[in-house]
Coordinates of C-alpha atoms in Angstrom, one line a residue:
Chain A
X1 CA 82.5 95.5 100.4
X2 CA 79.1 96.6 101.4
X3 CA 78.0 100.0 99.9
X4 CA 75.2 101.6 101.5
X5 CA 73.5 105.3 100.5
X6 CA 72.5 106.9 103.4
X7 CA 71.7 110.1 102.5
X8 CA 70.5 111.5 98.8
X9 CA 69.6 115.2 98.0
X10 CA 70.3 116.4 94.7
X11 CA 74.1 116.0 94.3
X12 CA 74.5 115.6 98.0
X13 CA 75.3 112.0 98.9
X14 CA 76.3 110.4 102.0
X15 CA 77.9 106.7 100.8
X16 CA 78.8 104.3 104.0
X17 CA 81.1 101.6 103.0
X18 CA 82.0 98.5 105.1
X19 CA 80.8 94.4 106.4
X20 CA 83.8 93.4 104.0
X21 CA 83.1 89.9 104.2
X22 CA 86.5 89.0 102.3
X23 CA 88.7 91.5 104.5
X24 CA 91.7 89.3 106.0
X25 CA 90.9 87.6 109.2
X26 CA 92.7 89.5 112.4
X27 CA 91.9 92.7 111.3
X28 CA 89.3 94.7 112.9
X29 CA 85.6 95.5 110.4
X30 CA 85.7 99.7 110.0
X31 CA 82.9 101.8 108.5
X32 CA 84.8 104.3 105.7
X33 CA 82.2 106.9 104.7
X34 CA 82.5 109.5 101.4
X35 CA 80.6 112.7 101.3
X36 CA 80.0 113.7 97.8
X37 CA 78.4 117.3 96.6
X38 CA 78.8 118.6 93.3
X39 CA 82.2 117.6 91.5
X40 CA 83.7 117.2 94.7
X41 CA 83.8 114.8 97.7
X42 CA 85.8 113.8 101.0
X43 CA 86.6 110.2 102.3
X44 CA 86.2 110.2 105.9
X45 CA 89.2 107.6 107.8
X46 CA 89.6 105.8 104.7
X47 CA 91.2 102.2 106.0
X48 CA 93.7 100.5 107.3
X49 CA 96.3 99.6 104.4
X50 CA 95.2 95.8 103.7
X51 CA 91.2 97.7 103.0
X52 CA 92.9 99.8 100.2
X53 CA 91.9 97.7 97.3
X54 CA 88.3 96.7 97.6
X55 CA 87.9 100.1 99.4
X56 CA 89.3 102.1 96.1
X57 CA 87.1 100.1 93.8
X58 CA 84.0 100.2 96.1
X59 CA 84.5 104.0 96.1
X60 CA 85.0 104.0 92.4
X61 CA 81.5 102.9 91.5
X62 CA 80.1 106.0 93.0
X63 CA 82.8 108.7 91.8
X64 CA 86.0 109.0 89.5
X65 CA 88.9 109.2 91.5
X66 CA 89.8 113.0 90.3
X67 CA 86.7 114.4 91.9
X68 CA 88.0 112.6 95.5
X69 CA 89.3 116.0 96.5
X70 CA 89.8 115.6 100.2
X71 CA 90.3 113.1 103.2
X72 CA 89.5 113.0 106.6
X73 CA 91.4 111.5 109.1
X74 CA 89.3 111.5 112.5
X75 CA 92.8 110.6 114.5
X76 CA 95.9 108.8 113.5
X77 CA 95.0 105.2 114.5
X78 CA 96.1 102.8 111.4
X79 CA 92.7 101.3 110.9
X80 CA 91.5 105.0 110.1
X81 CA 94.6 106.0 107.8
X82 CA 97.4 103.6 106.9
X83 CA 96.3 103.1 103.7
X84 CA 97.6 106.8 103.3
X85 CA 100.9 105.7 101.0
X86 CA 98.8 104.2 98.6
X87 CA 96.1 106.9 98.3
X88 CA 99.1 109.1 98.1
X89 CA 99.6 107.2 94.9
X90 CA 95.9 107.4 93.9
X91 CA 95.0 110.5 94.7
X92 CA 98.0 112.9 94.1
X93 CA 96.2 116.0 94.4
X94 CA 94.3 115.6 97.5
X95 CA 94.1 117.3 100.8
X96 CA 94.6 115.2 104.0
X97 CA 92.1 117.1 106.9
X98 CA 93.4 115.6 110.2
X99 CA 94.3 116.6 114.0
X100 CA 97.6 118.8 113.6
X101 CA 98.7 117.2 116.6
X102 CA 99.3 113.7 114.6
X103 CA 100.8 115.1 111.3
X104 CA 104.4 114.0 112.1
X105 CA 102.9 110.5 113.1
X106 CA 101.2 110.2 110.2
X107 CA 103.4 111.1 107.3
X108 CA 105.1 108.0 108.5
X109 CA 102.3 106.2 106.7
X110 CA 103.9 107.6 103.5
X111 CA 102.5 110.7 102.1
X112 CA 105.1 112.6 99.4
X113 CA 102.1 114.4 97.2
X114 CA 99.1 114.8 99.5
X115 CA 98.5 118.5 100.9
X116 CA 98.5 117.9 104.7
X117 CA 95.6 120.1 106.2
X118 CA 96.0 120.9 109.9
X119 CA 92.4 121.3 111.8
X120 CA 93.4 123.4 114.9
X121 CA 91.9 122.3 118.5
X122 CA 88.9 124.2 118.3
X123 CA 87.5 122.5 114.7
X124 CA 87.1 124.0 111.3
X125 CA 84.6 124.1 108.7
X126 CA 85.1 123.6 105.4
X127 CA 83.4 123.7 101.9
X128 CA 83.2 120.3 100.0
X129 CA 81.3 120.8 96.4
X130 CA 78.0 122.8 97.9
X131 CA 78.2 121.1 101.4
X132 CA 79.9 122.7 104.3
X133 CA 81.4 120.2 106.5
X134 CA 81.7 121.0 110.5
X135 CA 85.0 119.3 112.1
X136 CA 84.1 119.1 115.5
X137 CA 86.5 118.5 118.1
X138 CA 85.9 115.3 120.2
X139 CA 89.7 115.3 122.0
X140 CA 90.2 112.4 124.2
X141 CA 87.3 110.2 122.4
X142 CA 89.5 107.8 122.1
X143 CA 92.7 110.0 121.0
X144 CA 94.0 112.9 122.4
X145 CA 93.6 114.6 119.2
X146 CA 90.5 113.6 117.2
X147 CA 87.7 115.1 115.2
X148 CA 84.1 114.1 114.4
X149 CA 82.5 115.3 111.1
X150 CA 79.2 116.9 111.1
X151 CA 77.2 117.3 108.2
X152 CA 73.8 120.3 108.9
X153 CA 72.1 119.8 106.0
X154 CA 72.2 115.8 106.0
X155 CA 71.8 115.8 109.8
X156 CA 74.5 113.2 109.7
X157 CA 77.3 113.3 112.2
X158 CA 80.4 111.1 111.7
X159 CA 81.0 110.4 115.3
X160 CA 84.0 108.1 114.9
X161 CA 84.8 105.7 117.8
X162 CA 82.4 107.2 120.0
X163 CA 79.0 104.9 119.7
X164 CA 81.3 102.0 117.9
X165 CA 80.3 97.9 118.8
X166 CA 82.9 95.2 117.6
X167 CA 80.6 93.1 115.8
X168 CA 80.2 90.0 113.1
X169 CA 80.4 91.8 109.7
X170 CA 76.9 90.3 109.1
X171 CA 75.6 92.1 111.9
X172 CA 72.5 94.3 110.8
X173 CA 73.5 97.9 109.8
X174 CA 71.1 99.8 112.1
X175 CA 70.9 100.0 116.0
X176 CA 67.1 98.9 116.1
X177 CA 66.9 98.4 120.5
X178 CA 69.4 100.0 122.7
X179 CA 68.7 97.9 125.1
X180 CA 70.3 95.0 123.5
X181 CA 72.7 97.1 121.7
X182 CA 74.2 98.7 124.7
X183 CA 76.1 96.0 125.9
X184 CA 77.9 95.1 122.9
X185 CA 79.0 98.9 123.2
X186 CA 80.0 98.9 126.8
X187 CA 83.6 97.4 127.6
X188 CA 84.9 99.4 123.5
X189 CA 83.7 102.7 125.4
X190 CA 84.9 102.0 129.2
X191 CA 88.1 100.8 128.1
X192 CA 89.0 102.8 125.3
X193 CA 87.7 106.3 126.3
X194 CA 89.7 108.0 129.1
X195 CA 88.0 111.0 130.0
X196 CA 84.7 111.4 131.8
X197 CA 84.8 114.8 131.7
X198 CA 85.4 114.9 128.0
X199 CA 82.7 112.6 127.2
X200 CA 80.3 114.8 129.6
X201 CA 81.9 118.2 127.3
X202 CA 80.9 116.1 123.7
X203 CA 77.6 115.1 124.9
X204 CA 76.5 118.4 125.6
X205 CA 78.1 120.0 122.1
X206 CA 76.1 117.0 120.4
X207 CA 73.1 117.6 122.1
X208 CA 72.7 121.1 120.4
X209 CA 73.1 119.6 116.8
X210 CA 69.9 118.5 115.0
X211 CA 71.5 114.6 114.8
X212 CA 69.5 112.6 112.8
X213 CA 71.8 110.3 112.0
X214 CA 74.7 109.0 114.0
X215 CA 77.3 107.0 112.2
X216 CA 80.6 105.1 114.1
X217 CA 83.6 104.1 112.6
X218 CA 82.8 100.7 113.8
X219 CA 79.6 98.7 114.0
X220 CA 75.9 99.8 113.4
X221 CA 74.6 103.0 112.7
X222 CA 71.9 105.3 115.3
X223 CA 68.9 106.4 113.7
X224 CA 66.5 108.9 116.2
X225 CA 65.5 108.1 118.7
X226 CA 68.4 105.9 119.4
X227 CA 70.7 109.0 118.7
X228 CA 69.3 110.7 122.0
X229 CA 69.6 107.0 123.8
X230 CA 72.6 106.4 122.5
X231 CA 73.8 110.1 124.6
X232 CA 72.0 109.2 127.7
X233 CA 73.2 105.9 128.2
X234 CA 77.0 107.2 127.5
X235 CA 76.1 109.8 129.8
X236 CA 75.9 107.9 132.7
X237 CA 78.9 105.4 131.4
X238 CA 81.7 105.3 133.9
X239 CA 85.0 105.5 131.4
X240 CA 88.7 104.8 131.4
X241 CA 88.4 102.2 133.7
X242 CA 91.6 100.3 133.5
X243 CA 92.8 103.1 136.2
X244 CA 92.0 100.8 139.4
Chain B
X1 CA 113.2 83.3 95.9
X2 CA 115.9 86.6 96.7
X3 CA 115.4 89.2 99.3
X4 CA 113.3 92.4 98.2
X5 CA 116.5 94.9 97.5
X6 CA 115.8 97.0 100.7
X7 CA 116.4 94.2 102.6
X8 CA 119.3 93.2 100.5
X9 CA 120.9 96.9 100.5
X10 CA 120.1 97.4 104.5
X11 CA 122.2 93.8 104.9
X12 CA 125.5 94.9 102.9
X13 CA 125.2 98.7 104.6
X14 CA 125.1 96.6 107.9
X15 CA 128.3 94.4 106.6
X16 CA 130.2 97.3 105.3
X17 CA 129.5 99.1 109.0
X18 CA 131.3 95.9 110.2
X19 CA 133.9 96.5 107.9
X20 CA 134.7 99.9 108.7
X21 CA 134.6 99.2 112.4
X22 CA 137.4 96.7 111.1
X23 CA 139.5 98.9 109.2
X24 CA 139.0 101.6 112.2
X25 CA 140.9 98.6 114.4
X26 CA 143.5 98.1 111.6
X27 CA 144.5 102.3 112.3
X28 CA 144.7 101.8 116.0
X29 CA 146.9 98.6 114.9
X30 CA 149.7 100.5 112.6
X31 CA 149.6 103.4 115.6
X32 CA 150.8 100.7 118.1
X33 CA 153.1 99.4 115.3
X34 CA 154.6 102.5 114.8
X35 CA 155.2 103.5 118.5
X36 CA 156.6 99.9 118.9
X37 CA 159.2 100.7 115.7
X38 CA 160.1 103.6 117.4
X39 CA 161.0 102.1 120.6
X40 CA 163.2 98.6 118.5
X41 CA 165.3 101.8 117.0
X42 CA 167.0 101.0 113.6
X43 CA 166.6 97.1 113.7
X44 CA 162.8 98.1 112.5
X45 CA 163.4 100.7 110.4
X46 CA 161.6 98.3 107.2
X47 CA 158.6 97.8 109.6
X48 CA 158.1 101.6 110.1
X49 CA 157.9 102.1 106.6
X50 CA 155.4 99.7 106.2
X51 CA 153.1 101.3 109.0
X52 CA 152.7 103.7 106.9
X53 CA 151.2 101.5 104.1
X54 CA 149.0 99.9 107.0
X55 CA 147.4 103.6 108.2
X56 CA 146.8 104.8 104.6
X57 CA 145.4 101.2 103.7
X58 CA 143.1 101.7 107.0
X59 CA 141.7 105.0 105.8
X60 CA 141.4 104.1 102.2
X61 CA 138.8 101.2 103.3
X62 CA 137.3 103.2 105.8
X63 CA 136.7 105.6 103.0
X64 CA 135.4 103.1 100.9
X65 CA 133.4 101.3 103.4
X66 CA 131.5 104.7 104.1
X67 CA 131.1 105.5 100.9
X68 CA 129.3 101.7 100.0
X69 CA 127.8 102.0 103.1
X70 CA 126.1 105.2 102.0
X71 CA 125.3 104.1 98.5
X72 CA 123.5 101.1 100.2
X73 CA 121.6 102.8 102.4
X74 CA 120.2 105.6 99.3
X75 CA 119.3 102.4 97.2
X76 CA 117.2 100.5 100.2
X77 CA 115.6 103.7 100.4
X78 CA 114.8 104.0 96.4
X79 CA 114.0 99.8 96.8
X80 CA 110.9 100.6 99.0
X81 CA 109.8 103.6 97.5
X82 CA 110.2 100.7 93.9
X83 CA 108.1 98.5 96.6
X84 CA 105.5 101.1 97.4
X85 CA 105.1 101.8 94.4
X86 CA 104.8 98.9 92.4
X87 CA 102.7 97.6 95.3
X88 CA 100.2 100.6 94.0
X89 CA 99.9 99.6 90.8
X90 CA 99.2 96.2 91.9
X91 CA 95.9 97.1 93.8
X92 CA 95.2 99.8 90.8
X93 CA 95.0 96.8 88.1
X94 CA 93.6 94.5 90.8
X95 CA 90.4 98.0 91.0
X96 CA 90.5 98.0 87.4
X97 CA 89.9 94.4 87.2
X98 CA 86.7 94.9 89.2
X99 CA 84.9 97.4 85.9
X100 CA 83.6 99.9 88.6
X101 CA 81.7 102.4 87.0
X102 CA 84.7 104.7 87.2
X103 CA 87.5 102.3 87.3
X104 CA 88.7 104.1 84.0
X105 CA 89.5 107.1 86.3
X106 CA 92.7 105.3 87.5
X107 CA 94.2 104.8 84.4
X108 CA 96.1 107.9 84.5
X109 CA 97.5 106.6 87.8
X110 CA 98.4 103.5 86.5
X111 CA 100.6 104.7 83.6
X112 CA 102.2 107.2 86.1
X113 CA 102.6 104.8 88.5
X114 CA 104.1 102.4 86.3
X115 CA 106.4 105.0 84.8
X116 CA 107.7 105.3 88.3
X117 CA 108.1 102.2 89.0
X118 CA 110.1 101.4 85.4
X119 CA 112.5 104.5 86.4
X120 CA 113.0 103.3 89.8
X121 CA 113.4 99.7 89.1
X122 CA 116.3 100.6 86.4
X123 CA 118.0 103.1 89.1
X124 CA 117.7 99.9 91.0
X125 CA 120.1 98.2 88.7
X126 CA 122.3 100.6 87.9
X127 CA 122.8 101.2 91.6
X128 CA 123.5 97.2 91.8
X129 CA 126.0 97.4 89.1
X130 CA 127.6 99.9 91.0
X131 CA 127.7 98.2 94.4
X132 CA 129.1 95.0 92.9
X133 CA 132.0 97.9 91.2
X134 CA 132.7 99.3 94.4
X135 CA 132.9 96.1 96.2
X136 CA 135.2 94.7 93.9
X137 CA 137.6 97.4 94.6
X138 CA 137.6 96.7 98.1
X139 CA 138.6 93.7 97.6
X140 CA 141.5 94.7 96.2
X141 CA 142.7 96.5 99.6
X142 CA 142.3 93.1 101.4
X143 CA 144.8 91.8 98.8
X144 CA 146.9 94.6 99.3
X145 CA 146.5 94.7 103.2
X146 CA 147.3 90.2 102.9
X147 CA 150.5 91.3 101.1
X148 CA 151.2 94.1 104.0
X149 CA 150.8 91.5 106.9
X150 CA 153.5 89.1 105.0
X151 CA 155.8 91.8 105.0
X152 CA 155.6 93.1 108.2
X153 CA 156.4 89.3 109.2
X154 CA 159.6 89.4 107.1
X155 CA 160.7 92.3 108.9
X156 CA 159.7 91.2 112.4
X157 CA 162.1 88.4 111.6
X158 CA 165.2 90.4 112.1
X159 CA 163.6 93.2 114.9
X160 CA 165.8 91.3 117.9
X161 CA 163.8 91.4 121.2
X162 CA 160.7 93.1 119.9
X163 CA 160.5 90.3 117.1
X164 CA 157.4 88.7 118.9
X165 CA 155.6 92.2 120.0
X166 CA 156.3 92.8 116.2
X167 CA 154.8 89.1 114.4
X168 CA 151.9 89.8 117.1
X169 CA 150.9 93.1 114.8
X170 CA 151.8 91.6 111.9
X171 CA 148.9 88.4 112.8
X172 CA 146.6 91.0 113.9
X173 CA 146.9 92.9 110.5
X174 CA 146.2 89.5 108.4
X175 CA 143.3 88.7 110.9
X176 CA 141.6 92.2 110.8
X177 CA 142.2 92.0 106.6
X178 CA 140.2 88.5 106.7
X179 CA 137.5 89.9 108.9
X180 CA 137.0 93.0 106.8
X181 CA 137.5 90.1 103.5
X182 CA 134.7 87.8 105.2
X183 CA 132.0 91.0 105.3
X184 CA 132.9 92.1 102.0
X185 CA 132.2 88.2 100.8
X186 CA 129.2 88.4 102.7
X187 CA 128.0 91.6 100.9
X188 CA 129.4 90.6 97.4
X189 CA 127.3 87.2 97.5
X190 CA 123.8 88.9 98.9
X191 CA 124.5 91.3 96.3
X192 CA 125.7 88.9 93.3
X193 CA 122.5 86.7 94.4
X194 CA 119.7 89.2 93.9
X195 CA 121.7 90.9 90.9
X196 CA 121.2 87.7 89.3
X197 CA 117.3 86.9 89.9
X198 CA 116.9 90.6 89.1
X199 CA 118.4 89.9 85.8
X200 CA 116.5 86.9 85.5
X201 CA 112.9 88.0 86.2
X202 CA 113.4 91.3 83.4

C-alpha cells in the first residue's frame, strides 16, 4: 500500500495511505488518511474489512498502535468502516468519532471495546496530541449523516466523497488539470450526491476555510488552485440525477 | 473439510426447532387421543392411561428441544466471536510478518488475542461435548415414545368401533417419533462430524 506524507511540521503529520496495487479485485481503491501530533493520532475512514491487513501494517511504520487514539468515520459506508471488528481487536482503547445518526448501523460491524463518540449535526472539534481537528458537517454528501475533517493549521481538509474520481490505482496522486480531471469526477458526484441545495450550503462553508489542500476518500488529491476549481465547477454541477 | 461451528450450531438449533414443532404435534395428538378414549368409554380405559405418557413425553422433548436449541444458538454465537477473533490474530501475525517499524506494538494484541481465542475455542468444545450429551438423551424419548405408539396399538386392538380412529393415533405417534428421531440424527451426525475434525486438528 502506497504511503504518502503530505503534511510535516514538527510532530504534526498528515500520512495518506492508498493505490493498494495487491487489494482484491472487485473492491473499490479508498484513500485512508492518519493525523498524527504528539503521542497521539486519528485514522480517518480506515477501510473496508479485506484493507485491514496491509492497512494496519502500512500504518504501523509511521506509529505504534497504542498511540492510535481515535478514528474517524466520515459516514457508515463499509469501504469507510467495516474493518471496525478487527480494529476493535487492535486498538481496544480507541474512540470511534462518527455521525450519531449511524451508531446502531455500525456496531453491527462488531465493536465490543471501542468508545463510540457521537458528533452531533452541527460538528465538533476535538484535540488530537497538539492538533485541534474541525468535524464539519457535509449531510447529504453522499450520506445523510456525514462529516468532513478539517485540519487549520495543516490547511488540509478531508473532504471525503465529495471531489472523489474512480480511478486505476496507478493513476497519479495529484489533480494537475481540471479540465481533464473533471470528467472522471462527473457521473460519482451526479449520481451519488442527492442534494443541490446541500452541495450549494458546503461550498459556501468551504469557501471560508483557508483550503490548501483538498483530500477525497477516493482518487487524486486538489492542491490550490484546483481546490477553488474544484468548488466552482461542483457549483454549477446538476446532482442527484437518477430523479427523472 | 467441516463446517465453521456457527454454521454447525445454527444447523442443529434449526433441526431441534423442527423437532419441537414435532413434539408440539405429538401434544395436540394425545389431546385428540384422550377426547376419543373418553368418548369409546371403558373398552379404552388402557389407551387413556397411556395418553398420559404421550402428553408428558410431548413436553419433556419440547423441553429438551428448547433447551438444545438454546444451547446451540449461545455456542454459534461464541463460534463467531472464536472466528472473529482468531481471524484477528491471523492478520496481526500476517502485520508482524511485514517488520514495520512498529510492528512490535501488536504484540500485546497478539497474546491477548490468542488468549481469547484458546478460552473460546475450549468453551467451544466443552459446549460440543455437551450438545452431543443432550442429544443423546433425546434420543432416549424417541425410544420411549416407539415403545408408546406399540402400545397404544395393542390397546386399539380391543377398543370395538373406535379401533381404527384409535390405530390412526397410535401411527401418527410412531410417525411424529421418527420425524422428531430423523432431526435429532440430522443434528447428532453434523454434530459428531465437526466434533471429530475438531478433535483432530488440536
Amino acid at each position: 500500500m502506497l504511503a504518502t506524507v503530505l503534511y510535516e511540521q514538527d510532530d504534526h503529520r498528515w500520512i495518506m495511505f492508498g493505490r493498494d496495487a495487491n487489494k482484491p479485485d472487485g473492491i473499490i481503491d479508498t484513500n485512508q488518511y492518519l493525523i498524527q501530533s504528539g503521542n497521539q493520532a486519528i485514522l480517518l475512514d480506515p477501510g473496508g474489512i479485506e484493507l485491514f491487513a496491509p492497512m494496519l501494517s502500512a500504518v504501523l511504520k509511521y506509529v505504534p498502535a497504542e498511540q492510535i487514539t481515535h478514528l474517524f468515520a466520515s459516514h457508515q459506508d463499509p469501504d469507510i468502516i467495516s474493518s471496525l471488528g478487527l480494529w476493535d481487536q487492535a486498538l481496544p482503547k480507541a474512540e470511534l468519532y462518527s455521525p450519531w445518526l449511524w451508531e446502531s448501523f455500525i456496531r453491527h460491524f462488531g465493536m465490543e471495546s471501542i468508545r463510540f463518540r457521537a458528533i452531533p449535526d452541527e460538528g465538533m472539534t476535538i484535540q488530537v496530541g497538539h492538533t485541534q481537528l474541525q468535524f464539519i458537517p457535509a449531510h447529504y454528501l453522499h450520506s445523510s449523516g456525514n462529516f468532513h475533517v478539517w485540519d487549520a493549521k495543516a490547511g488540509i481538509l478531508m473532504s471525503g466523497d465529495v471531489g472523489a474520481a474512480m480511478e486505476p490505482t496507478d493513476a497519479p496522486l495529484w489533480v494537475d488539470n481540471m479540465e481533464r480531471h473533471a470528467p472522471k469526477m462527473k457521473k460519482f458526484h451526479q449520481r451519488w450526491m442527492p442534494s443541490n441545495d446541500a452541495k450549494l450550503d458546503w461550498i459556501r462553508r468551504v469557501r471560508q476555510l483557508n483550503v490548501k489542500v483538498m483530500a477525497p476518500q477516493h482518487g487524486r488529491l486538489f492542491k490550490q488552485p484546483q481546490v477553488g476549481e474544484f468548488l466552482d465547477w461542483f457549483e454549477t454541477l446538476p446532482v442527484g440525477i437518477a430523479i427523472k | 473439510m467441516s463446517a465453521p461451528v456457527f454454521i454447525t450450531a445454527a444447523s442443529i438449533s434449526a433441526e431441534l426447532h423442527q423437532a419441537m414443532m414435532e413434539a408440539r404435534g405429538l401434544a395436540l395428538t394425545a389431546k385428540n387421543a384422550r377426547a376419543l378414549a373418553v368418548r369409546a368409554g371403558s373398552r379404552t380405559v388402557g389407551f387413556r392411561a397411556i395418553t398420559d405418557f404421550i402428553e408428558e413425553l410431548a413436553s419433556a422433548i419440547i423441553q429438551q428441544s428448547q433447551a438444545i436449541n438454546n444451547d446451540a444458538e449461545h455456542l454459534s454465537n461464541q463460534a463467531v466471536s472464536a472466528w472473529r477473533s482468531d481471524m484477528a490474530n491471523e492478520r496481526f501475525h500476517w502485520v508482524r510478518a511485514q517488520n514495520s517499524t512498529h510492528a512490535d506494538s501488536i504484540s500485546g494484541r497478539i497474546l491477548a488475542c490468542e488468549q481469547r481465542s484458546g478460552s473460546l475455542n475450549q468453551e467451544l468444545q466443552h459446549g460440543l461435548r455437551r450438545l452431543i450429551d443432550q442429544l443423546e438423551e433425546s434420543r432416549k424419548h424417541i425410544r420411549t415414545a416407539n415403545l408408546i405408539a406399540t402400545s397404544s396399538h395393542v390397546e386399539a386392538s380391543s377398543a370395538g368401533d373406535f379401533r381404527g380412529q384409535l390405530e390412526v393415533i397410535a401411527d401418527n405417534i410412531r410417525e411424529t417419533a421418527e420425524r422428531i428421531g430423523g432431526h435429532l440424527n440430522r443434528a447428532n451426525a453434523l454434530l459428531s462430524q465437526n466434533h471429530r475434525e475438531r478433535k483432530a486438528a488440536c
